Tab-separated table of N, CA and C in Angstrom:
chain	number	residue	atom	x	y	z
I	1	GLY	N	31.559	-9.335	-60.460
I	1	GLY	CA	32.406	-10.286	-61.155
I	1	GLY	C	32.718	-11.478	-60.302
I	2	GLY	N	33.610	-12.332	-60.766
I	2	GLY	CA	33.985	-13.554	-60.075
I	2	GLY	C	34.646	-13.327	-58.739
I	3	ALA	N	35.245	-12.140	-58.554
I	3	ALA	CA	35.929	-11.863	-57.309
I	3	ALA	C	34.962	-11.423	-56.213
I	4	ALA	N	33.716	-11.204	-56.560
I	4	ALA	CA	32.727	-10.747	-55.589
I	4	ALA	C	32.463	-11.828	-54.552
I	5	GLU	N	31.978	-11.403	-53.422
I	5	GLU	CA	31.626	-12.334	-52.356
I	5	GLU	C	30.589	-13.327	-52.872
I	6	ALA	N	30.825	-14.601	-52.676
I	6	ALA	CA	29.952	-15.640	-53.223
I	6	ALA	C	28.568	-15.643	-52.569
I	7	VAL	N	28.504	-15.498	-51.252
I	7	VAL	CA	27.230	-15.541	-50.540
I	7	VAL	C	27.017	-14.218	-49.815
I	8	VAL	N	25.880	-13.604	-50.071
I	8	VAL	CA	25.495	-12.392	-49.358
I	8	VAL	C	24.510	-12.836	-48.277
I	9	ASP	N	24.918	-12.705	-47.030
I	9	ASP	CA	24.151	-13.225	-45.905
I	9	ASP	C	22.719	-12.705	-45.903
I	10	GLY	N	21.778	-13.634	-45.882
I	10	GLY	CA	20.368	-13.294	-45.835
I	10	GLY	C	19.758	-12.947	-47.177
I	11	VAL	N	20.584	-12.868	-48.226
I	11	VAL	CA	20.090	-12.519	-49.557
I	11	VAL	C	20.242	-13.702	-50.513
I	12	THR	N	21.469	-14.207	-50.608
I	12	THR	CA	21.723	-15.345	-51.509
I	12	THR	C	21.989	-16.628	-50.732
I	13	GLY	N	21.921	-16.551	-49.440
I	13	GLY	CA	22.151	-17.709	-48.567
I	13	GLY	C	22.442	-17.222	-47.163
I	14	LEU	N	22.967	-18.097	-46.350
I	14	LEU	CA	23.356	-17.726	-44.993
I	14	LEU	C	24.837	-17.973	-44.827
I	15	VAL	N	25.524	-17.015	-44.242
I	15	VAL	CA	26.950	-17.158	-43.955
I	15	VAL	C	27.069	-17.687	-42.526
I	16	VAL	N	27.843	-18.745	-42.369
I	16	VAL	CA	28.102	-19.317	-41.050
I	16	VAL	C	29.514	-18.902	-40.667
I	17	ASP	N	29.644	-18.125	-39.593
I	17	ASP	CA	30.946	-17.605	-39.182
I	17	ASP	C	31.928	-18.712	-38.801
I	18	ARG	N	31.421	-19.784	-38.247
I	18	ARG	CA	32.275	-20.888	-37.802
I	18	ARG	C	31.785	-22.188	-38.444
I	19	PRO	N	31.992	-22.344	-39.763
I	19	PRO	CA	31.417	-23.496	-40.465
I	19	PRO	C	31.934	-24.850	-39.982
I	20	GLY	N	33.065	-24.874	-39.307
I	20	GLY	CA	33.589	-26.129	-38.791
I	20	GLY	C	32.969	-26.548	-37.480
I	21	GLU	N	32.123	-25.706	-36.919
I	21	GLU	CA	31.498	-25.999	-35.629
I	21	GLU	C	30.030	-26.350	-35.843
I	22	ALA	N	29.684	-27.574	-35.486
I	22	ALA	CA	28.326	-28.079	-35.712
I	22	ALA	C	27.236	-27.171	-35.115
I	23	PRO	N	27.404	-26.621	-33.902
I	23	PRO	CA	26.335	-25.752	-33.376
I	23	PRO	C	26.080	-24.523	-34.246
I	24	ALA	N	27.116	-23.950	-34.827
I	24	ALA	CA	26.938	-22.775	-35.685
I	24	ALA	C	26.171	-23.149	-36.948
I	25	VAL	N	26.485	-24.300	-37.527
I	25	VAL	CA	25.785	-24.770	-38.724
I	25	VAL	C	24.341	-25.112	-38.367
I	26	ALA	N	24.142	-25.757	-37.228
I	26	ALA	CA	22.789	-26.107	-36.786
I	26	ALA	C	21.940	-24.857	-36.572
I	27	GLU	N	22.554	-23.810	-36.034
I	27	GLU	CA	21.824	-22.550	-35.821
I	27	GLU	C	21.376	-21.955	-37.155
I	28	ALA	N	22.257	-21.972	-38.154
I	28	ALA	CA	21.897	-21.449	-39.476
I	28	ALA	C	20.780	-22.284	-40.094
I	29	LEU	N	20.871	-23.596	-39.965
I	29	LEU	CA	19.820	-24.469	-40.501
I	29	LEU	C	18.490	-24.216	-39.792
I	30	ALA	N	18.541	-23.997	-38.495
I	30	ALA	CA	17.319	-23.708	-37.736
I	30	ALA	C	16.702	-22.388	-38.224
I	31	ARG	N	17.548	-21.389	-38.511
I	31	ARG	CA	17.045	-20.116	-39.038
I	31	ARG	C	16.339	-20.340	-40.369
I	32	LEU	N	16.903	-21.202	-41.218
I	32	LEU	CA	16.246	-21.496	-42.493
I	32	LEU	C	14.915	-22.201	-42.291
I	33	LEU	N	14.899	-23.168	-41.384
I	33	LEU	CA	13.663	-23.910	-41.133
I	33	LEU	C	12.573	-23.020	-40.549
I	34	ASP	N	12.972	-22.010	-39.770
I	34	ASP	CA	12.002	-21.095	-39.166
I	34	ASP	C	11.506	-20.036	-40.152
I	35	ALA	N	12.242	-19.831	-41.234
I	35	ALA	CA	11.860	-18.820	-42.224
I	35	ALA	C	10.681	-19.330	-43.051
I	36	PRO	N	9.832	-18.417	-43.515
I	36	PRO	CA	8.731	-18.839	-44.383
I	36	PRO	C	9.285	-19.485	-45.668
I	37	SER	N	8.541	-20.452	-46.194
I	37	SER	CA	9.007	-21.154	-47.395
I	37	SER	C	9.227	-20.194	-48.559
I	38	GLU	N	8.426	-19.127	-48.630
I	38	GLU	CA	8.616	-18.144	-49.692
I	38	GLU	C	9.984	-17.484	-49.583
I	39	ARG	N	10.405	-17.207	-48.355
I	39	ARG	CA	11.713	-16.574	-48.116
I	39	ARG	C	12.838	-17.521	-48.524
I	40	ARG	N	12.705	-18.788	-48.186
I	40	ARG	CA	13.724	-19.773	-48.579
I	40	ARG	C	13.786	-19.894	-50.091
I	41	SER	N	12.629	-19.925	-50.750
I	41	SER	CA	12.593	-20.009	-52.211
I	41	SER	C	13.212	-18.775	-52.849
I	42	GLU	N	12.906	-17.608	-52.298
I	42	GLU	CA	13.467	-16.360	-52.813
I	42	GLU	C	14.991	-16.353	-52.671
I	43	MET	N	15.482	-16.764	-51.506
I	43	MET	CA	16.921	-16.810	-51.276
I	43	MET	C	17.591	-17.797	-52.241
I	44	GLY	N	16.965	-18.936	-52.468
I	44	GLY	CA	17.509	-19.911	-53.401
I	44	GLY	C	17.552	-19.396	-54.824
I	45	ALA	N	16.487	-18.748	-55.252
I	45	ALA	CA	16.443	-18.204	-56.612
I	45	ALA	C	17.463	-17.079	-56.785
I	46	THR	N	17.580	-16.222	-55.779
I	46	THR	CA	18.547	-15.133	-55.834
I	46	THR	C	19.969	-15.681	-55.844
I	47	GLY	N	20.220	-16.706	-55.032
I	47	GLY	CA	21.541	-17.333	-55.010
I	47	GLY	C	21.892	-17.970	-56.340
I	48	ARG	N	20.937	-18.629	-56.947
I	48	ARG	CA	21.192	-19.259	-58.247
I	48	ARG	C	21.469	-18.208	-59.313
I	49	ALA	N	20.672	-17.141	-59.319
I	49	ALA	CA	20.875	-16.077	-60.309
I	49	ALA	C	22.255	-15.451	-60.139
I	50	ARG	N	22.668	-15.238	-58.912
I	50	ARG	CA	23.990	-14.671	-58.647
I	50	ARG	C	25.089	-15.617	-59.108
I	51	ALA	N	24.920	-16.902	-58.874
I	51	ALA	CA	25.921	-17.876	-59.302
I	51	ALA	C	26.056	-17.882	-60.821
I	52	VAL	N	24.933	-17.859	-61.514
I	52	VAL	CA	24.963	-17.858	-62.980
I	52	VAL	C	25.602	-16.561	-63.489
I	53	GLU	N	25.227	-15.436	-62.877
I	53	GLU	CA	25.733	-14.128	-63.305
I	53	GLU	C	27.228	-13.969	-63.024
I	54	SER	N	27.685	-14.481	-61.904
I	54	SER	CA	29.058	-14.233	-61.480
I	54	SER	C	30.024	-15.382	-61.717
I	55	PHE	N	29.530	-16.601	-61.759
I	55	PHE	CA	30.431	-17.743	-61.751
I	55	PHE	C	30.167	-18.766	-62.849
I	56	SER	N	29.361	-18.419	-63.849
I	56	SER	CA	29.090	-19.366	-64.920
I	56	SER	C	30.357	-19.603	-65.734
I	57	TYR	N	30.366	-20.671	-66.503
I	57	TYR	CA	31.512	-21.000	-67.333
I	57	TYR	C	31.851	-19.842	-68.271
I	58	ASP	N	30.848	-19.259	-68.906
I	58	ASP	CA	31.088	-18.167	-69.850
I	58	ASP	C	31.741	-16.962	-69.165
I	59	VAL	N	31.267	-16.614	-67.975
I	59	VAL	CA	31.834	-15.477	-67.250
I	59	VAL	C	33.277	-15.776	-66.854
I	60	LEU	N	33.513	-16.943	-66.263
I	60	LEU	CA	34.859	-17.288	-65.821
I	60	LEU	C	35.814	-17.444	-66.995
I	61	ALA	N	35.347	-18.023	-68.098
I	61	ALA	CA	36.193	-18.163	-69.286
I	61	ALA	C	36.551	-16.786	-69.842
I	62	GLY	N	35.608	-15.866	-69.845
I	62	GLY	CA	35.884	-14.508	-70.305
I	62	GLY	C	36.907	-13.805	-69.428
I	63	GLU	N	36.779	-13.962	-68.114
I	63	GLU	CA	37.736	-13.353	-67.187
I	63	GLU	C	39.123	-13.963	-67.364
I	64	LEU	N	39.183	-15.269	-67.541
I	64	LEU	CA	40.463	-15.940	-67.755
I	64	LEU	C	41.087	-15.476	-69.060
I	65	GLY	N	40.291	-15.387	-70.131
I	65	GLY	CA	40.792	-14.925	-71.416
I	65	GLY	C	41.348	-13.510	-71.326
I	66	ALA	N	40.653	-12.629	-70.628
I	66	ALA	CA	41.114	-11.249	-70.469
I	66	ALA	C	42.407	-11.204	-69.665
I	67	ALA	N	42.493	-12.023	-68.617
I	67	ALA	CA	43.711	-12.053	-67.801
I	67	ALA	C	44.892	-12.578	-68.608
I	68	LEU	N	44.666	-13.618	-69.402
I	68	LEU	CA	45.749	-14.161	-70.229
I	68	LEU	C	46.187	-13.161	-71.295
I	69	ALA	N	45.249	-12.455	-71.904
I	69	ALA	CA	45.588	-11.448	-72.907
I	69	ALA	C	46.404	-10.321	-72.282
I	70	ALA	N	46.028	-9.879	-71.087
I	70	ALA	CA	46.770	-8.822	-70.403
I	70	ALA	C	48.166	-9.298	-70.033
I	71	TRP	N	48.270	-10.542	-69.579
I	71	TRP	CA	49.571	-11.098	-69.223
I	71	TRP	C	50.462	-11.188	-70.467
I	72	GLU	N	49.904	-11.649	-71.566
I	72	GLU	CA	50.691	-11.770	-72.788
I	72	GLU	C	51.117	-10.395	-73.308
I	73	ALA	N	50.235	-9.410	-73.252
I	73	ALA	CA	50.571	-8.059	-73.701
I	73	ALA	C	51.682	-7.475	-72.841
I	74	GLU	N	51.617	-7.710	-71.549
I	74	GLU	CA	52.652	-7.215	-70.619
I	74	GLU	C	53.990	-7.912	-70.900
I	75	ARG	N	53.929	-9.183	-71.183
I	75	ARG	CA	55.116	-9.963	-71.453
I	75	ARG	C	55.818	-9.490	-72.722
I	76	ARG	N	55.019	-9.103	-73.699
I	76	ARG	CA	55.579	-8.641	-74.979
I	76	ARG	C	56.137	-7.218	-74.875
I	77	GLY	N	55.659	-6.498	-73.868
I	77	GLY	CA	56.160	-5.132	-73.653
I	77	GLY	C	55.410	-4.174	-74.419
């Protein structure tokens, strides 16, 4: 669901532990550049599929609707 981790390191992208530090970001970019193009394409496709599955408008709207319905039901008692 939407609460799931957005990026799975090495599967849907690369997680940078210190994203505010240029050397850490440069290291991740270097890892991508060193990876075969097929691997980069696979990671991109997997990341996109995960984003659509977990974070699309329809999914988020459904989760919001369910949360609002539960809140309203609780409020009514």
